[in-house]
PDB file of C-alpha atoms in Angstrom:
ATOM      1  CA  MET A 494      34.204 -75.085-169.939  1.00  0.00           C
ATOM      2  CA  SER A 495      35.642 -71.883-168.995  1.00  0.00           C
ATOM      3  CA  PHE A 496      36.319 -70.910-165.089  1.00  0.00           C
ATOM      4  CA  ASP A 497      33.922 -67.914-163.459  1.00  0.00           C
ATOM      5  CA  MET A 498      35.836 -66.419-160.644  1.00  0.00           C
ATOM      6  CA  TRP A 499      32.630 -64.773-159.495  1.00  0.00           C
ATOM      7  CA  ALA A 500      30.547 -68.133-158.959  1.00  0.00           C
ATOM      8  CA  TYR A 501      31.045 -71.066-156.475  1.00  0.00           C
ATOM      9  CA  HIS A 502      32.623 -74.470-158.151  1.00  0.00           C
ATOM     10  CA  PRO A 503      29.884 -76.735-158.123  1.00  0.00           C
ATOM     11  CA  GLU A 504      31.918 -79.217-155.949  1.00  0.00           C
ATOM     12  CA  SER A 505      31.988 -76.451-153.031  1.00  0.00           C
ATOM     13  CA  HIS A 506      29.339 -77.682-151.316  1.00  0.00           C
ATOM     14  CA  HIS A 507      27.713 -74.136-150.937  1.00  0.00           C
ATOM     15  CA  THR A 508      24.352 -73.796-152.080  1.00  0.00           C
ATOM     16  CA  PRO A 509      22.550 -70.630-153.185  1.00  0.00           C
ATOM     17  CA  GLY A 510      21.251 -68.445-150.349  1.00  0.00           C
ATOM     18  CA  MET A 511      23.633 -69.953-147.668  1.00  0.00           C
ATOM     19  CA  ILE A 512      24.646 -67.355-145.162  1.00  0.00           C
ATOM     20  CA  LEU A 513      28.424 -67.673-144.537  1.00  0.00           C
ATOM     21  CA  ILE A 514      29.015 -64.810-142.316  1.00  0.00           C
ATOM     22  CA  GLY A 515      31.178 -66.125-139.306  1.00  0.00           C
ATOM     23  CA  TYR A 516      32.354 -69.186-141.163  1.00  0.00           C
ATOM     24  CA  THR A 517      36.511 -69.384-140.092  1.00  0.00           C
ATOM     25  CA  VAL A 518      38.410 -69.170-143.431  1.00  0.00           C
ATOM     26  CA  MET A 519      41.399 -71.343-143.966  1.00  0.00           C
ATOM     27  CA  ALA A 520      44.041 -71.284-146.766  1.00  0.00           C
ATOM     28  CA  THR A 521      46.331 -74.111-147.651  1.00  0.00           C
ATOM     29  CA  ASP A 522      48.709 -72.665-144.887  1.00  0.00           C
ATOM     30  CA  GLY A 523      46.388 -71.874-142.372  1.00  0.00           C
ATOM     31  CA  GLU A 524      43.389 -69.380-141.100  1.00  0.00           C
ATOM     32  CA  ILE A 525      43.227 -66.162-142.664  1.00  0.00           C
ATOM     33  CA  GLY A 526      39.998 -64.844-140.814  1.00  0.00           C
ATOM     34  CA  THR A 527      36.640 -64.851-140.511  1.00  0.00           C
ATOM     35  CA  VAL A 528      33.808 -63.905-142.972  1.00  0.00           C
ATOM     36  CA  HIS A 529      32.318 -60.810-142.521  1.00  0.00           C
ATOM     37  CA  GLU A 530      30.300 -59.890-145.617  1.00  0.00           C
ATOM     38  CA  ASP A 531      28.769 -62.588-147.947  1.00  0.00           C
ATOM     39  CA  ILE A 532      27.563 -61.177-151.490  1.00  0.00           C
ATOM     40  CA  GLU A 533      25.789 -63.636-153.557  1.00  0.00           C
ATOM     41  CA  GLU A 534      24.394 -61.803-157.104  1.00  0.00           C
ATOM     42  CA  PRO A 535      24.837 -62.797-160.482  1.00  0.00           C
ATOM     43  CA  GLY A 536      28.325 -62.193-161.923  1.00  0.00           C
ATOM     44  CA  SER A 537      29.770 -61.155-158.621  1.00  0.00           C
ATOM     45  CA  THR A 538      29.518 -63.375-155.532  1.00  0.00           C
ATOM     46  CA  TYR A 539      32.106 -62.681-153.087  1.00  0.00           C
ATOM     47  CA  VAL A 540      33.130 -63.176-149.304  1.00  0.00           C
ATOM     48  CA  VAL A 541      34.809 -60.416-147.396  1.00  0.00           C
ATOM     49  CA  VAL A 542      37.137 -61.537-144.676  1.00  0.00           C
ATOM     50  CA  ASP A 543      38.061 -59.951-141.455  1.00  0.00           C
ATOM     51  CA  THR A 544      41.900 -60.877-141.140  1.00  0.00           C
ATOM     52  CA  ASP A 545      43.529 -61.816-138.357  1.00  0.00           C
ATOM     53  CA  PRO A 546      45.861 -59.325-136.617  1.00  0.00           C
ATOM     54  CA  TRP A 547      48.689 -61.697-137.336  1.00  0.00           C
ATOM     55  CA  THR A 548      48.037 -62.247-140.692  1.00  0.00           C
ATOM     56  CA  PHE A 549      47.255 -59.320-142.572  1.00  0.00           C
ATOM     57  CA  ASP A 550      45.282 -57.010-140.281  1.00  0.00           C
ATOM     58  CA  THR A 551      43.182 -55.715-143.091  1.00  0.00           C
ATOM     59  CA  PRO A 552      39.997 -57.078-145.183  1.00  0.00           C
ATOM     60  CA  VAL A 553      40.357 -59.229-148.123  1.00  0.00           C
ATOM     61  CA  LEU A 554      38.068 -59.720-150.483  1.00  0.00           C
ATOM     62  CA  LEU A 555      37.740 -63.335-152.332  1.00  0.00           C
ATOM     63  CA  PRO A 556      35.865 -63.949-155.005  1.00  0.00           C
ATOM     64  CA  ALA A 557      33.652 -67.132-155.092  1.00  0.00           C
ATOM     65  CA  GLY A 558      35.583 -68.975-156.992  1.00  0.00           C
ATOM     66  CA  THR A 559      38.590 -69.104-154.583  1.00  0.00           C
ATOM     67  CA  ILE A 560      36.399 -71.071-152.427  1.00  0.00           C
ATOM     68  CA  MET A 561      37.077 -74.711-152.892  1.00  0.00           C
ATOM     69  CA  ARG A 562      35.077 -76.301-150.118  1.00  0.00           C
ATOM     70  CA  VAL A 563      32.312 -75.009-147.808  1.00  0.00           C
ATOM     71  CA  ASP A 564      32.006 -77.113-144.512  1.00  0.00           C
ATOM     72  CA  ARG A 565      28.824 -76.261-142.630  1.00  0.00           C
ATOM     73  CA  HIS A 566      29.365 -78.904-139.850  1.00  0.00           C
ATOM     74  CA  ASP A 567      32.797 -77.003-138.538  1.00  0.00           C
ATOM     75  CA  LYS A 568      31.361 -73.573-140.511  1.00  0.00           C
ATOM     76  CA  THR A 569      34.820 -73.466-142.441  1.00  0.00           C
ATOM     77  CA  ILE A 570      35.637 -72.333-145.777  1.00  0.00           C
ATOM     78  CA  LEU A 571      38.698 -73.980-147.562  1.00  0.00           C
ATOM     79  CA  VAL A 572      40.576 -71.889-150.214  1.00  0.00           C
ATOM     80  CA  ASN A 573      42.877 -73.503-152.613  1.00  0.00           C
ATOM     81  CA  ARG A 574      45.511 -70.472-152.310  1.00  0.00           C
ATOM     82  CA  THR A 575      48.395 -70.069-149.601  1.00  0.00           C
ATOM     83  CA  ARG A 576      48.322 -66.850-147.129  1.00  0.00           C
ATOM     84  CA  ASP A 577      51.113 -65.199-148.861  1.00  0.00           C
ATOM     85  CA  GLU A 578      49.312 -65.545-152.516  1.00  0.00           C
ATOM     86  CA  ILE A 579      46.067 -63.598-150.760  1.00  0.00           C
ATOM     87  CA  ARG A 580      48.070 -60.894-149.167  1.00  0.00           C
ATOM     88  CA  HIS A 581      49.544 -60.241-152.124  1.00  0.00           C
ATOM     89  CA  ALA A 582      46.139 -59.749-153.990  1.00  0.00           C
ATOM     90  CA  PRO A 583      45.222 -56.007-154.764  1.00  0.00           C
ATOM     91  CA  ALA A 584      44.251 -54.449-151.567  1.00  0.00           C
ATOM     92  CA  TYR A 585      40.893 -54.215-150.659  1.00  0.00           C
ATOM     93  CA  ASP A 586      39.297 -50.974-149.143  1.00  0.00           C
ATOM     94  CA  PRO A 587      35.502 -51.591-148.546  1.00  0.00           C
ATOM     95  CA  LYS A 588      34.877 -47.552-148.748  1.00  0.00           C
ATOM     96  CA  GLN A 589      36.276 -47.213-152.194  1.00  0.00           C
ATOM     97  CA  HIS A 590      35.905 -51.207-153.848  1.00  0.00           C
ATOM     98  CA  HIS A 591      32.545 -52.229-152.204  1.00  0.00           C
ATOM     99  CA  ASP A 592      30.804 -51.914-155.641  1.00  0.00           C
ATOM    100  CA  ASP A 593      33.886 -51.244-158.042  1.00  0.00           C
ATOM    101  CA  SER A 594      33.628 -53.215-161.198  1.00  0.00           C
ATOM    102  CA  PRO A 595      37.349 -52.345-162.105  1.00  0.00           C
ATOM    103  CA  TYR A 596      38.923 -53.110-158.610  1.00  0.00           C
ATOM    104  CA  ARG A 597      36.806 -56.494-159.030  1.00  0.00           C
ATOM    105  CA  ASP A 598      38.372 -57.191-162.434  1.00  0.00           C
ATOM    106  CA  ARG A 599      42.128 -56.282-161.105  1.00  0.00           C
ATOM    107  CA  LEU A 600      41.302 -59.225-158.496  1.00  0.00           C
ATOM    108  CA  ALA A 601      39.744 -61.538-160.995  1.00  0.00           C
ATOM    109  CA  ASP A 602      43.176 -60.874-163.256  1.00  0.00           C
ATOM    110  CA  TYR A 603      45.040 -61.710-160.304  1.00  0.00           C
ATOM    111  CA  TYR A 604      43.765 -64.712-159.210  1.00  0.00           C
ATOM    112  CA  ARG A 605      42.918 -66.382-162.559  1.00  0.00           C
ATOM    113  CA  PRO A 606      46.460 -67.523-163.959  1.00  0.00           C
ATOM    114  CA  PHE A 607      46.196 -70.002-160.155  1.00  0.00           C
ATOM    115  CA  TYR A 608      43.615 -71.560-161.995  1.00  0.00           C
ATOM    116  CA  SER A 609      44.311 -71.906-165.562  1.00  0.00           C
TER     117      SER A 609
END
């Protein structure tokens, strides 16, 4: 079975149509911010995270495949990556990359080795 970076893991507890805006996003070593945008499209599902000033101070796009668990009760998303790994991902500019397939390909290529 191949891994799809743009789909939620079955074990993530995410259900289709679930709204994640406002959820806190936690890396393995701490909080990175809050979900600002939640896009659920076939072949391109992701969240955009407004990062906190003391972490990155710039939005990041996280493919659904990076999300390991969604906790509805605590309104928290757990990502199985460190803050540094997320910080070193290809930079996300909402004005340039919102519907940019080549950007999403670069991002998937960056994260894919972590899941191989």
